[in-house]
Amino acid sequence: MQEDTELPRGIALAWGVAANPQRGPKREMSVERIVEAAVDLADAEGIGAVSMAAVAKKLGFTPMSLYRYVTAKDDLLLLMQEEATGVPSLAYRDAEGWRAKIGVLFREQVDIYLRHPWILSLPISGSPVTPNSSHWLEAGLEAVHDLPLDLEERLSVVLAVTGAARWQGMVYAGYDGAARESGRSHDEVARAEHDLYDRVIDADEYPRLRELIDSGAFVSDTDPLRFGLERTLDGIEAHLEGRTGAAHPPLPDDSDLDVADDKKYRAAVRATTAAEKDVRAAEKALRQARRAQAQALREARERRPG
C-alpha cells in the first residue's frame, strides 16, 4: 500500500493502518468488537437502531470509550459495510466460462443483501476503497479478464452485474421484510399484491397491465429479475461476437452490386428469407403456447378448492 497519502480515518481502520488509541480500556475494547456489535444490532433491529450510544450499551461501555477507537459514525457505517460484505468465495474460479463465473459472484452478492438488508439503506457516496470491497472488484475483473475488452469496458461489465445484484437484493429484501412484518409467506404476499391489482386495474384504461394480471405473472414462480440479468449478459456476449465476427454478421449492402443473376447469391437470399419465416413462425407458436399456459393456469386456480 502507498504510504505517501494520508488516508481518511475510516478507510485507514479498514486497512488496519490507523493508529491505535493510547488510552482507554485496551484489552476489553477493539475496533473489531465495536463493528461486530454494530452489525449484530443492525441485523436484529435495522440500521436505524445503530448509534454510538446503542453500540456502547450493547458492549457495556460508555459512548466516549467508543470514540477513542471509532471517531465518527460515518466511519462506523463504513466498517459495518466492510464487515457484512466480507469477501467472495473462490467458487467462481471453478465455474466454466465468464458468464458462469459472473453468475456465481452475482448470487453471492444478492445473498449478502438478504442477510444484511440494512446495507441497502447506506448512502452511496462513491466506491468504498476498503479491502473487502476491493476483493469483490478484483474477483469480478478476474472473471472477465480473458474477454476481448479494454480495461474500462471490463469495469463496466462488473459494475453492470454489481448494480443488478443490488437491485435484485433490494427487491427481494423488501419482500422478505413485508413477509416478516405481516407474518405471511412470500407466496401470500405476492397473492395479496395480485389481488390488489386485480381490484383496481381496469382493462379499458390499462389494457396491457390487465393482460399481465390475467396471465398470473404476479404470482408466477418465474424470476423476472433473472431474465433481465441474462439478457444483459446476452448483450455483452453479442457485443463480443460482433467484435470478433463470430456470429450474426450484418447483411452485406448489395445495392450497388450487379449480383441479381448470381445463382449462389440468390440461393443465399432464399435461405435467409426461409430462416426468417421459420423464426416468425416459432415466435408465433411461442406466443400461442404462453397464452394457453396462462389460460390453463387460470382454470387450474378456479378448480382449486378454497
GROMACS .gro file of C-alpha atoms in nm, residues 52-268:
model
  217
   52MET     CA    1  -2.262   0.507   1.914
   53ALA     CA    2  -2.464   0.509   2.237
   54ALA     CA    3  -2.656   0.192   2.144
   55VAL     CA    4  -2.340   0.006   2.045
   56ALA     CA    5  -2.165   0.118   2.363
   57LYS     CA    6  -2.459  -0.004   2.571
   58LYS     CA    7  -2.453  -0.341   2.395
   59LEU     CA    8  -2.084  -0.376   2.479
   60GLY     CA    9  -2.122  -0.246   2.834
   61PHE     CA   10  -1.911   0.067   2.787
   62THR     CA   11  -1.970   0.440   2.770
   63PRO     CA   12  -2.009   0.613   2.431
   64MET     CA   13  -1.693   0.815   2.492
   65SER     CA   14  -1.489   0.495   2.517
   66LEU     CA   15  -1.601   0.400   2.164
   67TYR     CA   16  -1.491   0.734   2.021
   68ARG     CA   17  -1.133   0.654   2.117
   69TYR     CA   18  -1.147   0.374   1.858
   70VAL     CA   19  -1.403   0.491   1.601
   71THR     CA   20  -1.420   0.868   1.596
   72ALA     CA   21  -1.728   0.919   1.377
   73LYS     CA   22  -2.050   0.735   1.298
   74ASP     CA   23  -1.978   0.756   0.925
   75ASP     CA   24  -1.659   0.560   0.987
   76LEU     CA   25  -1.857   0.304   1.185
   77LEU     CA   26  -2.106   0.262   0.898
   78LEU     CA   27  -1.820   0.214   0.653
   79LEU     CA   28  -1.664  -0.053   0.874
   80MET     CA   29  -2.002  -0.222   0.924
   81GLN     CA   30  -2.049  -0.246   0.549
   82GLU     CA   31  -1.699  -0.384   0.515
   83GLU     CA   32  -1.764  -0.648   0.782
   84ALA     CA   33  -2.105  -0.753   0.649
   85THR     CA   34  -1.990  -0.767   0.287
   86GLY     CA   35  -1.700  -0.999   0.360
   87VAL     CA   36  -1.506  -1.140   0.067
   88PRO     CA   37  -1.628  -1.355  -0.222
   89SER     CA   38  -1.577  -1.726  -0.202
   90LEU     CA   39  -1.347  -1.886  -0.456
   91ALA     CA   40  -1.634  -2.084  -0.609
   92TYR     CA   41  -1.639  -1.857  -0.914
   93ARG     CA   42  -1.296  -1.987  -1.014
   94ASP     CA   43  -1.438  -2.337  -1.054
   95ALA     CA   44  -1.716  -2.219  -1.286
   96GLU     CA   45  -1.676  -2.271  -1.660
   97GLY     CA   46  -1.674  -1.956  -1.870
   98TRP     CA   47  -1.705  -1.589  -1.785
   99ARG     CA   48  -2.086  -1.594  -1.764
  100ALA     CA   49  -2.088  -1.874  -1.511
  101LYS     CA   50  -1.816  -1.702  -1.307
  102ILE     CA   51  -2.007  -1.374  -1.305
  103GLY     CA   52  -2.323  -1.565  -1.213
  104VAL     CA   53  -2.160  -1.711  -0.903
  105LEU     CA   54  -2.046  -1.367  -0.787
  106PHE     CA   55  -2.390  -1.221  -0.863
  107ARG     CA   56  -2.571  -1.478  -0.647
  108GLU     CA   57  -2.327  -1.433  -0.360
  109GLN     CA   58  -2.381  -1.057  -0.365
  110VAL     CA   59  -2.759  -1.098  -0.361
  111ASP     CA   60  -2.728  -1.336  -0.065
  112ILE     CA   61  -2.532  -1.071   0.127
  113TYR     CA   62  -2.812  -0.819   0.079
  114LEU     CA   63  -3.067  -1.072   0.202
  115ARG     CA   64  -2.861  -1.148   0.514
  116HIS     CA   65  -2.786  -0.782   0.583
  117PRO     CA   66  -3.061  -0.576   0.414
  118TRP     CA   67  -2.960  -0.264   0.606
  119ILE     CA   68  -2.660  -0.231   0.372
  120LEU     CA   69  -2.907  -0.117   0.106
  121SER     CA   70  -3.003   0.180   0.326
  122LEU     CA   71  -2.649   0.316   0.339
  123PRO     CA   72  -2.594   0.614   0.108
  124ILE     CA   73  -2.365   0.565  -0.191
  125SER     CA   74  -2.109   0.843  -0.193
  126GLY     CA   75  -1.850   0.670  -0.410
  127SER     CA   76  -1.660   0.345  -0.425
  128PRO     CA   77  -1.577   0.211  -0.077
  129VAL     CA   78  -1.199   0.184  -0.107
  130THR     CA   79  -1.173  -0.091   0.152
  131PRO     CA   80  -1.012  -0.437   0.150
  132ASN     CA   81  -1.325  -0.649   0.119
  133SER     CA   82  -1.488  -0.427  -0.142
  134SER     CA   83  -1.162  -0.437  -0.335
  135HIS     CA   84  -1.168  -0.818  -0.319
  136TRP     CA   85  -1.513  -0.818  -0.480
  137LEU     CA   86  -1.399  -0.586  -0.757
  138GLU     CA   87  -1.086  -0.793  -0.811
  139ALA     CA   88  -1.293  -1.112  -0.838
  140GLY     CA   89  -1.524  -0.955  -1.096
  141LEU     CA   90  -1.232  -0.829  -1.302
  142GLU     CA   91  -1.072  -1.173  -1.284
  143ALA     CA   92  -1.395  -1.332  -1.410
  144VAL     CA   93  -1.391  -1.118  -1.726
  145HIS     CA   94  -1.014  -1.091  -1.762
  146ASP     CA   95  -0.991  -1.305  -2.076
  147LEU     CA   96  -1.263  -1.120  -2.266
  148PRO     CA   97  -1.151  -0.908  -2.563
  149LEU     CA   98  -1.239  -0.584  -2.382
  150ASP     CA   99  -1.028  -0.294  -2.271
  151LEU     CA  100  -0.988  -0.223  -1.900
  152GLU     CA  101  -1.267   0.035  -1.879
  153GLU     CA  102  -1.507  -0.199  -2.058
  154ARG     CA  103  -1.427  -0.482  -1.818
  155LEU     CA  104  -1.501  -0.250  -1.529
  156SER     CA  105  -1.831  -0.155  -1.694
  157VAL     CA  106  -1.933  -0.522  -1.718
  158VAL     CA  107  -1.854  -0.579  -1.350
  159LEU     CA  108  -2.044  -0.266  -1.245
  160ALA     CA  109  -2.347  -0.368  -1.454
  161VAL     CA  110  -2.365  -0.702  -1.275
  162THR     CA  111  -2.300  -0.542  -0.936
  163GLY     CA  112  -2.582  -0.296  -0.998
  164ALA     CA  113  -2.817  -0.577  -1.100
  165ALA     CA  114  -2.730  -0.766  -0.781
  166ARG     CA  115  -2.801  -0.461  -0.568
  167TRP     CA  116  -3.136  -0.402  -0.738
  168GLN     CA  117  -3.240  -0.766  -0.703
  169GLY     CA  118  -3.126  -0.765  -0.340
  170MET     CA  119  -3.331  -0.452  -0.276
  171VAL     CA  120  -3.647  -0.606  -0.421
  172TYR     CA  121  -3.605  -0.943  -0.251
  173ALA     CA  122  -3.513  -0.788   0.083
  174GLY     CA  123  -3.822  -0.569   0.060
  175TYR     CA  124  -4.045  -0.871   0.007
  176ASP     CA  125  -3.868  -1.055   0.289
  177GLY     CA  126  -3.938  -0.762   0.520
  178ALA     CA  127  -4.303  -0.745   0.415
  179ALA     CA  128  -4.342  -1.117   0.480
  180ARG     CA  129  -4.185  -1.095   0.826
  181GLU     CA  130  -4.386  -0.791   0.932
  182SER     CA  131  -4.716  -0.938   0.815
  183GLY     CA  132  -4.649  -1.292   0.929
  184ARG     CA  133  -4.726  -1.420   0.581
  185SER     CA  134  -4.528  -1.632   0.338
  186HIS     CA  135  -4.372  -1.489   0.022
  187ASP     CA  136  -4.643  -1.655  -0.185
  188GLU     CA  137  -4.912  -1.497   0.031
  189VAL     CA  138  -4.754  -1.153  -0.008
  190ALA     CA  139  -4.743  -1.199  -0.386
  191ARG     CA  140  -5.104  -1.319  -0.389
  192ALA     CA  141  -5.216  -1.014  -0.188
  193GLU     CA  142  -5.034  -0.788  -0.433
  194HIS     CA  143  -5.201  -0.966  -0.725
  195ASP     CA  144  -5.543  -0.930  -0.564
  196LEU     CA  145  -5.494  -0.555  -0.514
  197TYR     CA  146  -5.400  -0.510  -0.879
  198ASP     CA  147  -5.695  -0.725  -0.979
  199ARG     CA  148  -5.934  -0.497  -0.790
  200VAL     CA  149  -5.816  -0.160  -0.919
  201ILE     CA  150  -5.682  -0.216  -1.272
  202ASP     CA  151  -5.941  -0.167  -1.545
  203ALA     CA  152  -5.887  -0.323  -1.887
  204ASP     CA  153  -6.010  -0.013  -2.073
  205GLU     CA  154  -5.759   0.221  -1.909
  206TYR     CA  155  -5.472  -0.023  -1.856
  207PRO     CA  156  -5.515  -0.294  -2.121
  208ARG     CA  157  -5.153  -0.415  -2.118
  209LEU     CA  158  -5.133  -0.427  -1.739
  210ARG     CA  159  -5.471  -0.601  -1.723
  211GLU     CA  160  -5.340  -0.863  -1.964
  212LEU     CA  161  -5.037  -0.914  -1.741
  213ILE     CA  162  -5.253  -0.956  -1.431
  214ASP     CA  163  -5.482  -1.204  -1.603
  215SER     CA  164  -5.181  -1.409  -1.712
  216GLY     CA  165  -5.088  -1.466  -1.348
  217ALA     CA  166  -4.747  -1.302  -1.388
  218PHE     CA  167  -4.755  -1.151  -1.039
  219VAL     CA  168  -4.794  -1.493  -0.879
  220SER     CA  169  -4.572  -1.684  -1.118
  221ASP     CA  170  -4.273  -1.883  -0.997
  222THR     CA  171  -4.063  -1.729  -1.274
  223ASP     CA  172  -3.796  -1.483  -1.161
  224PRO     CA  173  -3.846  -1.169  -1.375
  225LEU     CA  174  -3.526  -1.009  -1.249
  226ARG     CA  175  -3.320  -1.308  -1.355
  227PHE     CA  176  -3.446  -1.264  -1.711
  228GLY     CA  177  -3.315  -0.908  -1.716
  229LEU     CA  178  -2.971  -1.014  -1.597
  230GLU     CA  179  -2.948  -1.291  -1.855
  231ARG     CA  180  -3.041  -1.053  -2.135
  232THR     CA  181  -2.778  -0.806  -2.013
  233LEU     CA  182  -2.518  -1.082  -2.035
  234ASP     CA  183  -2.656  -1.178  -2.377
  235GLY     CA  184  -2.599  -0.822  -2.489
  236ILE     CA  185  -2.240  -0.828  -2.370
  237GLU     CA  186  -2.189  -1.160  -2.545
  238ALA     CA  187  -2.340  -1.026  -2.867
  239HIS     CA  188  -2.112  -0.724  -2.842
  240LEU     CA  189  -1.813  -0.955  -2.813
  241GLU     CA  190  -1.929  -1.168  -3.105
  242GLY     CA  191  -1.975  -0.857  -3.315
  243ARG     CA  192  -1.616  -0.759  -3.247
  244THR     CA  193  -1.480  -1.096  -3.345
  245GLY     CA  194  -1.726  -1.154  -3.628
  246ALA     CA  195  -1.813  -1.488  -3.475
  247ALA     CA  196  -2.190  -1.463  -3.509
  248HIS     CA  197  -2.476  -1.263  -3.658
  249PRO     CA  198  -2.273  -1.054  -3.905
  250PRO     CA  199  -2.466  -0.767  -4.065
  251LEU     CA  200  -2.614  -0.835  -4.404
  252PRO     CA  201  -2.394  -0.705  -4.685
  253ASP     CA  202  -2.505  -0.396  -4.871
  254ASP     CA  203  -2.567  -0.524  -5.224
  255SER     CA  204  -2.746  -0.214  -5.351
  256ASP     CA  205  -2.457  -0.111  -5.572
  257LEU     CA  206  -2.360  -0.459  -5.691
  258ASP     CA  207  -2.482  -0.635  -6.001
  259VAL     CA  208  -2.549  -0.969  -5.835
  260ALA     CA  209  -2.915  -1.025  -5.914
  261ASP     CA  210  -2.837  -1.310  -6.153
  262ASP     CA  211  -2.575  -1.478  -5.933
  263LYS     CA  212  -2.722  -1.820  -5.856
  264LYS     CA  213  -2.537  -1.873  -5.528
  265TYR     CA  214  -2.632  -1.529  -5.403
  266ARG     CA  215  -2.998  -1.583  -5.495
  267ALA     CA  216  -2.993  -1.918  -5.314
  268ALA     CA  217  -2.845  -1.750  -5.006
   0.00000   0.00000   0.00000
